Amino acid sequence: MRVIECLKTSGLEIRDIARFMELCQQGDASLRERKEMFENRRQVLLAEIARLQEQMNMIEFKCWYYQQALEAGCESAVQALIPQDLPEDIRRLYTASHQENQPDPGKTQDEKGTAQNDAAS
């Protein structure tokens, strides 16, 4: 993959690609700034990969969840497993995909139940 194509497909804006091309024409005097552009792009892509991995964790968990519900004939059988009785690999997916949905220890019991039901479905 060529550098310009890589920058474009990684989501770098056209004006920033044009700036990179200008920097390349400046030669060695612009090495530091070009390196910084790539380091910044790397950070953006790492954040995007993390966001996509969170989404994949949820999708994987939900595929398992609905398969189990179909086999059991109802969701309540699967909900009863969450989280302590989930298979270890599925528990990891569940935990990774529900981190922000974990009930706040300071919430009332009713609020915790609502959060758990929301997280399960």
mmCIF file with all atom_site columns, C-alpha atoms in Angstrom:
data_model
loop_
_atom_site.group_PDB
_atom_site.id
_atom_site.type_symbol
_atom_site.label_atom_id
_atom_site.label_alt_id
_atom_site.label_comp_id
_atom_site.label_asym_id
_atom_site.label_entity_id
_atom_site.label_seq_id
_atom_site.pdbx_PDB_ins_code
_atom_site.Cartn_x
_atom_site.Cartn_y
_atom_site.Cartn_z
_atom_site.occupancy
_atom_site.B_iso_or_equiv
_atom_site.pdbx_formal_charge
_atom_site.auth_seq_id
_atom_site.auth_comp_id
_atom_site.auth_asym_id
_atom_site.auth_atom_id
_atom_site.pdbx_PDB_model_num
ATOM 1   C CA . MET A 1 1   ? 0.000   0.000   0.000  1.00 0.00 ? 1   MET A CA 1
ATOM 2   C CA . ARG A 1 2   ? 1.371   3.375   -0.911 1.00 0.00 ? 2   ARG A CA 1
ATOM 3   C CA . VAL A 1 3   ? 1.807   6.010   1.800  1.00 0.00 ? 3   VAL A CA 1
ATOM 4   C CA . ILE A 1 4   ? -0.778  8.460   0.425  1.00 0.00 ? 4   ILE A CA 1
ATOM 5   C CA . GLU A 1 5   ? -3.324  5.690   -0.013 1.00 0.00 ? 5   GLU A CA 1
ATOM 6   C CA . CYS A 1 6   ? -2.610  4.509   3.531  1.00 0.00 ? 6   CYS A CA 1
ATOM 7   C CA . LEU A 1 7   ? -3.127  8.003   4.934  1.00 0.00 ? 7   LEU A CA 1
ATOM 8   C CA . LYS A 1 8   ? -6.340  8.399   2.970  1.00 0.00 ? 8   LYS A CA 1
ATOM 9   C CA . THR A 1 9   ? -7.829  5.066   3.987  1.00 0.00 ? 9   THR A CA 1
ATOM 10  C CA . SER A 1 10  ? -6.827  5.658   7.599  1.00 0.00 ? 10  SER A CA 1
ATOM 11  C CA . GLY A 1 11  ? -9.124  8.677   7.611  1.00 0.00 ? 11  GLY A CA 1
ATOM 12  C CA . LEU A 1 12  ? -6.614  11.501  7.357  1.00 0.00 ? 12  LEU A CA 1
ATOM 13  C CA . GLU A 1 13  ? -8.225  14.581  5.864  1.00 0.00 ? 13  GLU A CA 1
ATOM 14  C CA . ILE A 1 14  ? -7.236  15.761  2.388  1.00 0.00 ? 14  ILE A CA 1
ATOM 15  C CA . ARG A 1 15  ? -5.722  18.982  3.721  1.00 0.00 ? 15  ARG A CA 1
ATOM 16  C CA . ASP A 1 16  ? -3.496  16.956  6.059  1.00 0.00 ? 16  ASP A CA 1
ATOM 17  C CA . ILE A 1 17  ? -2.424  14.677  3.224  1.00 0.00 ? 17  ILE A CA 1
ATOM 18  C CA . ALA A 1 18  ? -1.584  17.779  1.188  1.00 0.00 ? 18  ALA A CA 1
ATOM 19  C CA . ARG A 1 19  ? 0.432   19.065  4.158  1.00 0.00 ? 19  ARG A CA 1
ATOM 20  C CA . PHE A 1 20  ? 2.293   15.751  4.305  1.00 0.00 ? 20  PHE A CA 1
ATOM 21  C CA . MET A 1 21  ? 3.142   16.045  0.618  1.00 0.00 ? 21  MET A CA 1
ATOM 22  C CA . GLU A 1 22  ? 4.435   19.590  1.186  1.00 0.00 ? 22  GLU A CA 1
ATOM 23  C CA . LEU A 1 23  ? 6.571   18.345  4.038  1.00 0.00 ? 23  LEU A CA 1
ATOM 24  C CA . CYS A 1 24  ? 8.023   15.593  1.864  1.00 0.00 ? 24  CYS A CA 1
ATOM 25  C CA . GLN A 1 25  ? 9.150   18.231  -0.618 1.00 0.00 ? 25  GLN A CA 1
ATOM 26  C CA . GLN A 1 26  ? 11.007  20.014  2.189  1.00 0.00 ? 26  GLN A CA 1
ATOM 27  C CA . GLY A 1 27  ? 13.222  16.984  2.650  1.00 0.00 ? 27  GLY A CA 1
ATOM 28  C CA . ASP A 1 28  ? 15.073  16.198  5.852  1.00 0.00 ? 28  ASP A CA 1
ATOM 29  C CA . ALA A 1 29  ? 14.076  19.490  7.477  1.00 0.00 ? 29  ALA A CA 1
ATOM 30  C CA . SER A 1 30  ? 10.546  18.111  7.912  1.00 0.00 ? 30  SER A CA 1
ATOM 31  C CA . LEU A 1 31  ? 11.390  14.646  9.231  1.00 0.00 ? 31  LEU A CA 1
ATOM 32  C CA . ARG A 1 32  ? 10.228  15.411  12.777 1.00 0.00 ? 32  ARG A CA 1
ATOM 33  C CA . GLU A 1 33  ? 6.887   16.859  11.664 1.00 0.00 ? 33  GLU A CA 1
ATOM 34  C CA . ARG A 1 34  ? 6.236   13.931  9.308  1.00 0.00 ? 34  ARG A CA 1
ATOM 35  C CA . LYS A 1 35  ? 7.033   11.493  12.100 1.00 0.00 ? 35  LYS A CA 1
ATOM 36  C CA . GLU A 1 36  ? 4.623   13.343  14.399 1.00 0.00 ? 36  GLU A CA 1
ATOM 37  C CA . MET A 1 37  ? 1.891   13.077  11.767 1.00 0.00 ? 37  MET A CA 1
ATOM 38  C CA . PHE A 1 38  ? 2.290   9.307   11.708 1.00 0.00 ? 38  PHE A CA 1
ATOM 39  C CA . GLU A 1 39  ? 2.441   9.052   15.490 1.00 0.00 ? 39  GLU A CA 1
ATOM 40  C CA . ASN A 1 40  ? -0.782  11.066  15.747 1.00 0.00 ? 40  ASN A CA 1
ATOM 41  C CA . ARG A 1 41  ? -2.430  8.894   13.109 1.00 0.00 ? 41  ARG A CA 1
ATOM 42  C CA . ARG A 1 42  ? -1.326  5.786   15.008 1.00 0.00 ? 42  ARG A CA 1
ATOM 43  C CA . GLN A 1 43  ? -3.035  7.058   18.179 1.00 0.00 ? 43  GLN A CA 1
ATOM 44  C CA . VAL A 1 44  ? -6.258  7.772   16.279 1.00 0.00 ? 44  VAL A CA 1
ATOM 45  C CA . LEU A 1 45  ? -6.225  4.300   14.739 1.00 0.00 ? 45  LEU A CA 1
ATOM 46  C CA . LEU A 1 46  ? -5.473  2.604   18.062 1.00 0.00 ? 46  LEU A CA 1
ATOM 47  C CA . ALA A 1 47  ? -8.484  4.353   19.592 1.00 0.00 ? 47  ALA A CA 1
ATOM 48  C CA . GLU A 1 48  ? -10.626 3.272   16.640 1.00 0.00 ? 48  GLU A CA 1
ATOM 49  C CA . ILE A 1 49  ? -9.425  -0.327  16.953 1.00 0.00 ? 49  ILE A CA 1
ATOM 50  C CA . ALA A 1 50  ? -10.328 -0.285  20.666 1.00 0.00 ? 50  ALA A CA 1
ATOM 51  C CA . ARG A 1 51  ? -13.787 1.096   19.856 1.00 0.00 ? 51  ARG A CA 1
ATOM 52  C CA . LEU A 1 52  ? -14.318 -1.554  17.184 1.00 0.00 ? 52  LEU A CA 1
ATOM 53  C CA . GLN A 1 53  ? -13.133 -4.280  19.554 1.00 0.00 ? 53  GLN A CA 1
ATOM 54  C CA . GLU A 1 54  ? -15.730 -3.160  22.119 1.00 0.00 ? 54  GLU A CA 1
ATOM 55  C CA . GLN A 1 55  ? -18.401 -3.387  19.450 1.00 0.00 ? 55  GLN A CA 1
ATOM 56  C CA . MET A 1 56  ? -17.155 -6.820  18.357 1.00 0.00 ? 56  MET A CA 1
ATOM 57  C CA . ASN A 1 57  ? -17.266 -8.033  21.962 1.00 0.00 ? 57  ASN A CA 1
ATOM 58  C CA . MET A 1 58  ? -20.917 -6.977  22.197 1.00 0.00 ? 58  MET A CA 1
ATOM 59  C CA . ILE A 1 59  ? -21.784 -8.573  18.857 1.00 0.00 ? 59  ILE A CA 1
ATOM 60  C CA . GLU A 1 60  ? -20.050 -11.830 19.823 1.00 0.00 ? 60  GLU A CA 1
ATOM 61  C CA . PHE A 1 61  ? -21.804 -11.879 23.189 1.00 0.00 ? 61  PHE A CA 1
ATOM 62  C CA . LYS A 1 62  ? -25.199 -11.185 21.604 1.00 0.00 ? 62  LYS A CA 1
ATOM 63  C CA . CYS A 1 63  ? -24.705 -13.929 19.002 1.00 0.00 ? 63  CYS A CA 1
ATOM 64  C CA . TRP A 1 64  ? -24.051 -16.372 21.836 1.00 0.00 ? 64  TRP A CA 1
ATOM 65  C CA . TYR A 1 65  ? -26.876 -14.911 23.951 1.00 0.00 ? 65  TYR A CA 1
ATOM 66  C CA . TYR A 1 66  ? -29.532 -15.247 21.261 1.00 0.00 ? 66  TYR A CA 1
ATOM 67  C CA . GLN A 1 67  ? -28.344 -18.708 20.235 1.00 0.00 ? 67  GLN A CA 1
ATOM 68  C CA . GLN A 1 68  ? -28.724 -19.835 23.845 1.00 0.00 ? 68  GLN A CA 1
ATOM 69  C CA . ALA A 1 69  ? -32.146 -18.165 24.117 1.00 0.00 ? 69  ALA A CA 1
ATOM 70  C CA . LEU A 1 70  ? -33.280 -19.909 20.943 1.00 0.00 ? 70  LEU A CA 1
ATOM 71  C CA . GLU A 1 71  ? -32.097 -23.267 22.257 1.00 0.00 ? 71  GLU A CA 1
ATOM 72  C CA . ALA A 1 72  ? -33.780 -22.683 25.641 1.00 0.00 ? 72  ALA A CA 1
ATOM 73  C CA . GLY A 1 73  ? -36.911 -21.247 24.071 1.00 0.00 ? 73  GLY A CA 1
ATOM 74  C CA . CYS A 1 74  ? -36.750 -18.087 26.183 1.00 0.00 ? 74  CYS A CA 1
ATOM 75  C CA . GLU A 1 75  ? -34.420 -15.281 27.235 1.00 0.00 ? 75  GLU A CA 1
ATOM 76  C CA . SER A 1 76  ? -35.014 -15.648 30.969 1.00 0.00 ? 76  SER A CA 1
ATOM 77  C CA . ALA A 1 77  ? -32.992 -18.873 31.048 1.00 0.00 ? 77  ALA A CA 1
ATOM 78  C CA . VAL A 1 78  ? -30.004 -17.052 29.585 1.00 0.00 ? 78  VAL A CA 1
ATOM 79  C CA . GLN A 1 79  ? -30.478 -13.932 31.711 1.00 0.00 ? 79  GLN A CA 1
ATOM 80  C CA . ALA A 1 80  ? -30.291 -16.119 34.804 1.00 0.00 ? 80  ALA A CA 1
ATOM 81  C CA . LEU A 1 81  ? -26.706 -16.993 33.836 1.00 0.00 ? 81  LEU A CA 1
ATOM 82  C CA . ILE A 1 82  ? -25.516 -13.377 33.738 1.00 0.00 ? 82  ILE A CA 1
ATOM 83  C CA . PRO A 1 83  ? -22.812 -12.769 34.761 1.00 0.00 ? 83  PRO A CA 1
ATOM 84  C CA . GLN A 1 84  ? -21.597 -15.337 37.302 1.00 0.00 ? 84  GLN A CA 1
ATOM 85  C CA . ASP A 1 85  ? -22.715 -18.501 35.492 1.00 0.00 ? 85  ASP A CA 1
ATOM 86  C CA . LEU A 1 86  ? -21.615 -17.582 31.990 1.00 0.00 ? 86  LEU A CA 1
ATOM 87  C CA . PRO A 1 87  ? -18.940 -19.752 30.389 1.00 0.00 ? 87  PRO A CA 1
ATOM 88  C CA . GLU A 1 88  ? -15.545 -18.124 30.971 1.00 0.00 ? 88  GLU A CA 1
ATOM 89  C CA . ASP A 1 89  ? -14.983 -17.042 27.356 1.00 0.00 ? 89  ASP A CA 1
ATOM 90  C CA . ILE A 1 90  ? -18.484 -15.580 27.150 1.00 0.00 ? 90  ILE A CA 1
ATOM 91  C CA . ARG A 1 91  ? -18.073 -13.884 30.544 1.00 0.00 ? 91  ARG A CA 1
ATOM 92  C CA . ARG A 1 92  ? -14.973 -12.140 29.186 1.00 0.00 ? 92  ARG A CA 1
ATOM 93  C CA . LEU A 1 93  ? -16.985 -10.882 26.199 1.00 0.00 ? 93  LEU A CA 1
ATOM 94  C CA . TYR A 1 94  ? -19.829 -9.826  28.473 1.00 0.00 ? 94  TYR A CA 1
ATOM 95  C CA . THR A 1 95  ? -17.524 -7.979  30.853 1.00 0.00 ? 95  THR A CA 1
ATOM 96  C CA . ALA A 1 96  ? -15.630 -6.279  28.030 1.00 0.00 ? 96  ALA A CA 1
ATOM 97  C CA . SER A 1 97  ? -18.823 -5.180  26.291 1.00 0.00 ? 97  SER A CA 1
ATOM 98  C CA . HIS A 1 98  ? -20.724 -4.086  29.393 1.00 0.00 ? 98  HIS A CA 1
ATOM 99  C CA . GLN A 1 99  ? -18.065 -2.170  31.313 1.00 0.00 ? 99  GLN A CA 1
ATOM 100 C CA . GLU A 1 100 ? -19.886 1.151   31.116 1.00 0.00 ? 100 GLU A CA 1
ATOM 101 C CA . ASN A 1 101 ? -23.203 -0.569  31.842 1.00 0.00 ? 101 ASN A CA 1
ATOM 102 C CA . GLN A 1 102 ? -22.101 -2.126  35.101 1.00 0.00 ? 102 GLN A CA 1
ATOM 103 C CA . PRO A 1 103 ? -24.409 -1.057  37.917 1.00 0.00 ? 103 PRO A CA 1
ATOM 104 C CA . ASP A 1 104 ? -23.091 1.708   40.123 1.00 0.00 ? 104 ASP A CA 1
ATOM 105 C CA . PRO A 1 105 ? -22.569 0.353   43.662 1.00 0.00 ? 105 PRO A CA 1
ATOM 106 C CA . GLY A 1 106 ? -24.178 3.552   44.964 1.00 0.00 ? 106 GLY A CA 1
ATOM 107 C CA . LYS A 1 107 ? -27.465 2.916   43.127 1.00 0.00 ? 107 LYS A CA 1
ATOM 108 C CA . THR A 1 108 ? -30.578 1.592   44.816 1.00 0.00 ? 108 THR A CA 1
ATOM 109 C CA . GLN A 1 109 ? -31.518 -2.055  44.339 1.00 0.00 ? 109 GLN A CA 1
ATOM 110 C CA . ASP A 1 110 ? -34.245 -1.048  41.868 1.00 0.00 ? 110 ASP A CA 1
ATOM 111 C CA . GLU A 1 111 ? -31.764 0.999   39.819 1.00 0.00 ? 111 GLU A CA 1
ATOM 112 C CA . LYS A 1 112 ? -29.291 -1.920  39.847 1.00 0.00 ? 112 LYS A CA 1
ATOM 113 C CA . GLY A 1 113 ? -31.945 -4.320  38.581 1.00 0.00 ? 113 GLY A CA 1
ATOM 114 C CA . THR A 1 114 ? -32.893 -1.950  35.789 1.00 0.00 ? 114 THR A CA 1
ATOM 115 C CA . ALA A 1 115 ? -29.237 -1.548  34.784 1.00 0.00 ? 115 ALA A CA 1
ATOM 116 C CA . GLN A 1 116 ? -28.733 -5.315  34.782 1.00 0.00 ? 116 GLN A CA 1
ATOM 117 C CA . ASN A 1 117 ? -31.829 -5.891  32.658 1.00 0.00 ? 117 ASN A CA 1
ATOM 118 C CA . ASP A 1 118 ? -30.724 -3.191  30.221 1.00 0.00 ? 118 ASP A CA 1
ATOM 119 C CA . ALA A 1 119 ? -27.260 -4.720  30.010 1.00 0.00 ? 119 ALA A CA 1
ATOM 120 C CA . ALA A 1 120 ? -28.580 -8.208  29.398 1.00 0.00 ? 120 ALA A CA 1
ATOM 121 C CA . SER A 1 121 ? -30.794 -7.332  26.480 1.00 0.00 ? 121 SER A CA 1
#
